[in-house]
Amino acid sequence: MPQTHYSTCTLCEAMCGIEVTTDGDAILSIRGDKQNPFSQGYICPKAATLKDYYDDPERIRQPLKKANGQWVPVSWEHAIDTVANRITDIQSEFGLNAVGLYLGNPNAHNLGALLYGPLFYRALRTRNRFSATSVDQLPHHIVSRQLFGHQMQIPIPDIDRTDFFLILGGNPLASNGSIMSAPNIKQRLKAIQARGGKVVVVDPKKTATASLSDHHYYIRPGSDALLLLGLLHTIFDLNLQKPGKLSELAPELPVLAQWVDDYPPHKVAGYVGMTPEQIIHLAKMFATAKTAVCYGRMGASVQQFGTLSQYLITLLNIITGNLDAPGGAMFTQPAADTRNQKSRGGFGNHCSRVRKLPSFGGELPVACLAEEIMTPGEGQIKAMIIGAGNPVLSTPNGRQLDEAFSSLAFMVSVDFYINESNRHADIILPPVTALQRDHYDIVFHKLAVRNCASFSPPAIAPRDDELSDWQIYLRLAEKFDSHYGAPTAHYASLHAQQPRGVVDTLLKEGRYSESHKLSIDTLLNHPHGVDLGPLQTALPEALFTEDKRIHLCFDFFMADLTRLNAHFFASPAAKHVVLIGRRHIKSNNSWLHNNPRMLKGSNRCTAQLHSSTAASHNITDGQRIGVKSRVGNIEIDAEVTDDIMPNVVSIPHGWGHTHQEISSTVAIAHPGVSCNDLTDASVVDELSGNAVLNGVPVEIYPITA
Ligand SMILES: Nc1nc2c(c(=O)[nH]1)N[C@H]1C(S)=C(S)[C@@H](COP(=O)(O)OP(=O)(O)OC[C@H]3O[C@@H](n4cnc5c(=O)[nH]c(N)nc54)[C@H](O)[C@@H]3O)O[C@H]1N2
Ligand SMILES: Nc1nc2c(c(=O)[nH]1)N[C@H]1C(S)=C(S)[C@@H](COP(=O)(O)OP(=O)(O)OC[C@H]3O[C@@H](n4cnc5c(=O)[nH]c(N)nc54)[C@H](O)[C@@H]3O)O[C@H]1N2
Ligand code: SF4
Ligand SMILES: [Mo]
């Protein structure tokens, strides 16, 4: 008998509600859930892949162990024991930090991994912990930690009420929005325009989002911080600042005028690639709009001055009175709130061994992972654990990391595919897929443009011999704790409680326990989810700082102006070719390239470049070209377009499925090339240690047959 289940798509941050029909252990269909109050039936083409990768015969369903270069299926017990023994042996020989851990992006969408993962990595007792955060949103965390006292107190654009939405380096029409969970973003952007507001995009590419916008400004990659300084300068120059109540909450605010005094539009314009008039016009539009919000994502964050950019974006929202105001950048009111004083995020509590890059929230920047494996000495990483990630394709200088991985004494991976990274593994522990586990969005409800809550049980019950990520982590953690003589009595109750038990407690202790009587049971009775209303003004209560003030930390952030000045003003505006990234609606980082439905149409792994840049390099549309950086070179097809700035080349990431050992024959047949063979792990955004994946200097040349 077919059954209908309501659930949430976990592939990206939009949290679209889905209607899943099943029959026994077969998924029959996946559609948008029209009754979901947040997404109202919207889904993108990727939702269907939840069924495809559940069905995929190439997905790993049983633990695998490498023996003489061949993968052989083994029992869970044998696999878990082997991992625990090998890891603790390596730790006893080389020290606790000889084990490295990398956690990839899908963990953020995985309830169990989020709630029980921390137990695992504490039990692992290593300082060498890495994640996709440092190729992504690390700047947002640091800015929120410093200013608002908590890494996860990130202001979210209130796009459903704003009159002016300024997007720097984000393409939500492809990505469906990031650090801004907002299903059917296109509709929401059009609604801004329909109510007389404006959408403005600053991007080196005329993206789909830029095409929909009212104004699109091209920007030279990596120069957002300069543009923001120019905008702030103009606002003071024209006396347009109106921080309102925020001046009381941030008493240092008046000093800002001095910090930005040196950045008049005519001085920064040439480096940014805009005219002084455009900068002044943009500043005026932003500051005089009834409500406005500036939002910056990958392009503004994952570049050489990404942390400074995120900081200046926040200051721009503050100085115009648009922080904590409807239509501005607002704090969210999540129903299950895991934030507390302990999880605020410590900056620089320890440093990486070789390059001395600072930790944040207990993690080291992944840009230094390869050197931590390859540099001999005490604390050298000898074994790696990778959970739901593919750093060979997703982190800078992937080729170097690939080489580093091949030198490891031991690697284990928690994943249901063999990818470019875990092909080096000795053991692979495959968890169940998304529709086979409980789901509550612990992270993305905190980052959503509207307060809401939904919980879904598995649409397909896992078999007895199938484990969720959290069960794998918990079993391993217990083994480690037992080995190190730590108490293990609590593990039985953790297994019994399950992640849903933790969520239940959080909901019952949360802010809607009275008003909406929220609990797992309530949410089970509301399978489409519960709407909890628009974002609310929340200051000063939302601050995690002891004095309930916003700490502008000028000395910390503005120290980076020295580096910025030296980078830009030492020479005339640079004209060399630089690499940027791009996303496509039918791609998802390094995976889903094994899905024929998602691969339909022409090759997407191309190097887009402007016709004038193509002409000056003797390149024609469709031609094979070489792209070369300090660290590597790739060959790729050129796609000549006028929708990109001259001297910029745009290449998507996550491709480069060139190794025959990966599990997907479909991906092998559509390999593409990895742009992270060009990005440079030795260059980081120095304020945070975040990787620099946009604005990477490259040379391009035609390949003549
Ligand atoms: N040049 C460039 N590089 C980039 C970016 C860019 O814009 N440009 N973007 C960066 C960003 S923002 C990110 S987040 C990273 C992402 O990079 P990573 O997090 O390193 O990689 P993903 O491709 O997300 O990893 C997907 C892997 O997780 C597995 N997986 C999927 N779901 C699950 C699950 O539920 N459990 C388990 N155990 N495994 C699962 C898949 O099978 C696949 O092998 O890439 C970064 N790299
Ligand atoms: N379909 C799909 N959706 C996804 C993902 C995916 O891989 N595929 N990945 C998910 C993940 S992990 C994340 S983090 C989000 C990311 O979400 P977004 O940040 O919206 O993602 P991108 O599409 O990479 O947009 C980055 C934009 O920055 C521009 N850019 C590059 N350099 C600069 C610069 O120096 N300055 C400025 N102003 N702009 C610049 C690029 O041209 C690009 O348009 O998407 C998520 N959603
Ligand atoms: S937009 Fe994101 S959450 Fe919504 S269906 Fe697509 S992948 Fe899933
Ligand atoms: Mo990401």
PDB file of N, CA and C in Angstrom, residues 208-254:
ATOM      1  N   ALA A 208      22.211  34.816 -12.887  1.00  0.00           N
ATOM      2  CA  ALA A 208      20.747  34.790 -12.991  1.00  0.00           C
ATOM      3  C   ALA A 208      20.150  35.782 -11.989  1.00  0.00           C
ATOM      4  N   THR A 209      20.742  35.859 -10.800  1.00  0.00           N
ATOM      5  CA  THR A 209      20.238  36.797  -9.790  1.00  0.00           C
ATOM      6  C   THR A 209      20.466  38.231 -10.256  1.00  0.00           C
ATOM      7  N   ALA A 210      21.639  38.485 -10.838  1.00  0.00           N
ATOM      8  CA  ALA A 210      21.935  39.828 -11.339  1.00  0.00           C
ATOM      9  C   ALA A 210      20.970  40.203 -12.470  1.00  0.00           C
ATOM     10  N   SER A 211      20.618  39.222 -13.297  1.00  0.00           N
ATOM     11  CA  SER A 211      19.708  39.498 -14.417  1.00  0.00           C
ATOM     12  C   SER A 211      18.316  39.883 -13.919  1.00  0.00           C
ATOM     13  N   LEU A 212      17.933  39.322 -12.792  1.00  0.00           N
ATOM     14  CA  LEU A 212      16.628  39.647 -12.228  1.00  0.00           C
ATOM     15  C   LEU A 212      16.645  41.002 -11.492  1.00  0.00           C
ATOM     16  N   SER A 213      17.845  41.473 -11.126  1.00  0.00           N
ATOM     17  CA  SER A 213      17.939  42.634 -10.228  1.00  0.00           C
ATOM     18  C   SER A 213      17.607  43.946 -10.934  1.00  0.00           C
ATOM     19  N   ASP A 214      17.437  44.987 -10.125  1.00  0.00           N
ATOM     20  CA  ASP A 214      17.188  46.327 -10.666  1.00  0.00           C
ATOM     21  C   ASP A 214      18.489  46.986 -11.110  1.00  0.00           C
ATOM     22  N   HIS A 215      19.567  46.725 -10.374  1.00  0.00           N
ATOM     23  CA  HIS A 215      20.890  47.241 -10.763  1.00  0.00           C
ATOM     24  C   HIS A 215      21.897  46.127 -10.547  1.00  0.00           C
ATOM     25  N   HIS A 216      22.772  45.966 -11.504  1.00  0.00           N
ATOM     26  CA  HIS A 216      23.895  45.037 -11.310  1.00  0.00           C
ATOM     27  C   HIS A 216      25.187  45.804 -11.542  1.00  0.00           C
ATOM     28  N   TYR A 217      26.092  45.732 -10.576  1.00  0.00           N
ATOM     29  CA  TYR A 217      27.406  46.352 -10.743  1.00  0.00           C
ATOM     30  C   TYR A 217      28.447  45.248 -10.820  1.00  0.00           C
ATOM     31  N   TYR A 218      29.272  45.321 -11.846  1.00  0.00           N
ATOM     32  CA  TYR A 218      30.418  44.412 -11.915  1.00  0.00           C
ATOM     33  C   TYR A 218      31.460  44.868 -10.904  1.00  0.00           C
ATOM     34  N   ILE A 219      32.124  43.921 -10.254  1.00  0.00           N
ATOM     35  CA  ILE A 219      33.166  44.271  -9.290  1.00  0.00           C
ATOM     36  C   ILE A 219      34.402  43.419  -9.546  1.00  0.00           C
ATOM     37  N   ARG A 220      35.541  44.020  -9.444  1.00  0.00           N
ATOM     38  CA  ARG A 220      36.801  43.278  -9.578  1.00  0.00           C
ATOM     39  C   ARG A 220      36.896  42.301  -8.389  1.00  0.00           C
ATOM     40  N   PRO A 221      37.045  40.985  -8.648  1.00  0.00           N
ATOM     41  CA  PRO A 221      37.058  40.014  -7.544  1.00  0.00           C
ATOM     42  C   PRO A 221      38.046  40.398  -6.438  1.00  0.00           C
ATOM     43  N   GLY A 222      37.601  40.202  -5.213  1.00  0.00           N
ATOM     44  CA  GLY A 222      38.476  40.439  -4.057  1.00  0.00           C
ATOM     45  C   GLY A 222      38.461  41.869  -3.552  1.00  0.00           C
ATOM     46  N   SER A 223      37.680  42.764  -4.204  1.00  0.00           N
ATOM     47  CA  SER A 223      37.743  44.175  -3.800  1.00  0.00           C
ATOM     48  C   SER A 223      36.505  44.641  -3.026  1.00  0.00           C
ATOM     49  N   ASP A 224      35.679  43.713  -2.573  1.00  0.00           N
ATOM     50  CA  ASP A 224      34.441  44.094  -1.858  1.00  0.00           C
ATOM     51  C   ASP A 224      34.723  44.965  -0.634  1.00  0.00           C
ATOM     52  N   ALA A 225      35.791  44.649   0.110  1.00  0.00           N
ATOM     53  CA  ALA A 225      36.077  45.434   1.322  1.00  0.00           C
ATOM     54  C   ALA A 225      36.318  46.896   0.945  1.00  0.00           C
ATOM     55  N   LEU A 226      37.017  47.102  -0.158  1.00  0.00           N
ATOM     56  CA  LEU A 226      37.275  48.482  -0.599  1.00  0.00           C
ATOM     57  C   LEU A 226      35.973  49.181  -0.969  1.00  0.00           C
ATOM     58  N   LEU A 227      35.126  48.481  -1.701  1.00  0.00           N
ATOM     59  CA  LEU A 227      33.827  49.062  -2.060  1.00  0.00           C
ATOM     60  C   LEU A 227      33.056  49.443  -0.799  1.00  0.00           C
ATOM     61  N   LEU A 228      33.038  48.546   0.175  1.00  0.00           N
ATOM     62  CA  LEU A 228      32.282  48.798   1.410  1.00  0.00           C
ATOM     63  C   LEU A 228      32.858  49.996   2.170  1.00  0.00           C
ATOM     64  N   LEU A 229      34.192  50.126   2.164  1.00  0.00           N
ATOM     65  CA  LEU A 229      34.807  51.289   2.802  1.00  0.00           C
ATOM     66  C   LEU A 229      34.366  52.562   2.078  1.00  0.00           C
ATOM     67  N   GLY A 230      34.303  52.487   0.750  1.00  0.00           N
ATOM     68  CA  GLY A 230      33.855  53.639  -0.047  1.00  0.00           C
ATOM     69  C   GLY A 230      32.398  53.989   0.251  1.00  0.00           C
ATOM     70  N   LEU A 231      31.565  52.956   0.418  1.00  0.00           N
ATOM     71  CA  LEU A 231      30.146  53.193   0.732  1.00  0.00           C
ATOM     72  C   LEU A 231      30.015  53.834   2.117  1.00  0.00           C
ATOM     73  N   LEU A 232      30.758  53.298   3.089  1.00  0.00           N
ATOM     74  CA  LEU A 232      30.690  53.846   4.454  1.00  0.00           C
ATOM     75  C   LEU A 232      31.211  55.283   4.468  1.00  0.00           C
ATOM     76  N   HIS A 233      32.298  55.532   3.736  1.00  0.00           N
ATOM     77  CA  HIS A 233      32.839  56.883   3.645  1.00  0.00           C
ATOM     78  C   HIS A 233      31.769  57.849   3.134  1.00  0.00           C
ATOM     79  N   THR A 234      31.102  57.442   2.061  1.00  0.00           N
ATOM     80  CA  THR A 234      30.093  58.309   1.432  1.00  0.00           C
ATOM     81  C   THR A 234      28.940  58.598   2.396  1.00  0.00           C
ATOM     82  N   ILE A 235      28.549  57.576   3.139  1.00  0.00           N
ATOM     83  CA  ILE A 235      27.434  57.766   4.077  1.00  0.00           C
ATOM     84  C   ILE A 235      27.779  58.831   5.121  1.00  0.00           C
ATOM     85  N   PHE A 236      29.010  58.798   5.636  1.00  0.00           N
ATOM     86  CA  PHE A 236      29.413  59.847   6.587  1.00  0.00           C
ATOM     87  C   PHE A 236      29.570  61.190   5.882  1.00  0.00           C
ATOM     88  N   ASP A 237      30.149  61.150   4.692  1.00  0.00           N
ATOM     89  CA  ASP A 237      30.397  62.372   3.935  1.00  0.00           C
ATOM     90  C   ASP A 237      29.091  63.127   3.677  1.00  0.00           C
ATOM     91  N   LEU A 238      28.044  62.372   3.365  1.00  0.00           N
ATOM     92  CA  LEU A 238      26.749  62.997   3.048  1.00  0.00           C
ATOM     93  C   LEU A 238      25.842  63.075   4.276  1.00  0.00           C
ATOM     94  N   ASN A 239      26.433  62.706   5.409  1.00  0.00           N
ATOM     95  CA  ASN A 239      25.678  62.774   6.667  1.00  0.00           C
ATOM     96  C   ASN A 239      24.397  61.932   6.620  1.00  0.00           C
ATOM     97  N   LEU A 240      24.493  60.741   6.048  1.00  0.00           N
ATOM     98  CA  LEU A 240      23.315  59.882   5.896  1.00  0.00           C
ATOM     99  C   LEU A 240      23.241  58.812   6.986  1.00  0.00           C
ATOM    100  N   GLN A 241      24.174  58.844   7.926  1.00  0.00           N
ATOM    101  CA  GLN A 241      24.139  57.819   8.977  1.00  0.00           C
ATOM    102  C   GLN A 241      22.935  58.038   9.887  1.00  0.00           C
ATOM    103  N   LYS A 242      22.282  56.959  10.248  1.00  0.00           N
ATOM    104  CA  LYS A 242      21.121  57.049  11.152  1.00  0.00           C
ATOM    105  C   LYS A 242      20.996  55.760  11.966  1.00  0.00           C
ATOM    106  N   PRO A 243      21.984  55.531  12.843  1.00  0.00           N
ATOM    107  CA  PRO A 243      21.979  54.248  13.569  1.00  0.00           C
ATOM    108  C   PRO A 243      20.851  54.103  14.588  1.00  0.00           C
ATOM    109  N   GLY A 244      20.206  55.208  14.975  1.00  0.00           N
ATOM    110  CA  GLY A 244      19.091  55.106  15.923  1.00  0.00           C
ATOM    111  C   GLY A 244      19.500  54.451  17.222  1.00  0.00           C
ATOM    112  N   LYS A 245      18.685  53.476  17.651  1.00  0.00           N
ATOM    113  CA  LYS A 245      18.927  52.810  18.940  1.00  0.00           C
ATOM    114  C   LYS A 245      20.277  52.097  18.985  1.00  0.00           C
ATOM    115  N   LEU A 246      20.841  51.802  17.791  1.00  0.00           N
ATOM    116  CA  LEU A 246      22.090  51.048  17.760  1.00  0.00           C
ATOM    117  C   LEU A 246      23.260  51.860  18.302  1.00  0.00           C
ATOM    118  N   SER A 247      23.155  53.198  18.280  1.00  0.00           N
ATOM    119  CA  SER A 247      24.284  53.985  18.802  1.00  0.00           C
ATOM    120  C   SER A 247      24.424  53.792  20.314  1.00  0.00           C
ATOM    121  N   GLU A 248      23.322  53.521  20.973  1.00  0.00           N
ATOM    122  CA  GLU A 248      23.425  53.225  22.414  1.00  0.00           C
ATOM    123  C   GLU A 248      24.021  51.839  22.648  1.00  0.00           C
ATOM    124  N   LEU A 249      23.626  50.900  21.783  1.00  0.00           N
ATOM    125  CA  LEU A 249      24.102  49.522  21.957  1.00  0.00           C
ATOM    126  C   LEU A 249      25.549  49.354  21.520  1.00  0.00           C
ATOM    127  N   ALA A 250      26.001  50.242  20.643  1.00  0.00           N
ATOM    128  CA  ALA A 250      27.389  50.161  20.152  1.00  0.00           C
ATOM    129  C   ALA A 250      28.039  51.525  20.352  1.00  0.00           C
ATOM    130  N   PRO A 251      28.442  51.812  21.601  1.00  0.00           N
ATOM    131  CA  PRO A 251      28.918  53.167  21.904  1.00  0.00           C
ATOM    132  C   PRO A 251      30.151  53.595  21.103  1.00  0.00           C
ATOM    133  N   GLU A 252      30.902  52.616  20.548  1.00  0.00           N
ATOM    134  CA  GLU A 252      32.100  53.020  19.784  1.00  0.00           C
ATOM    135  C   GLU A 252      31.759  53.519  18.374  1.00  0.00           C
ATOM    136  N   LEU A 253      30.499  53.447  17.989  1.00  0.00           N
ATOM    137  CA  LEU A 253      30.124  53.696  16.595  1.00  0.00           C
ATOM    138  C   LEU A 253      30.653  55.006  15.990  1.00  0.00           C
ATOM    139  N   PRO A 254      30.627  56.139  16.709  1.00  0.00           N
ATOM    140  CA  PRO A 254      31.086  57.384  16.098  1.00  0.00           C
ATOM    141  C   PRO A 254      32.522  57.322  15.565  1.00  0.00           C
TER     142      PRO A 254
END
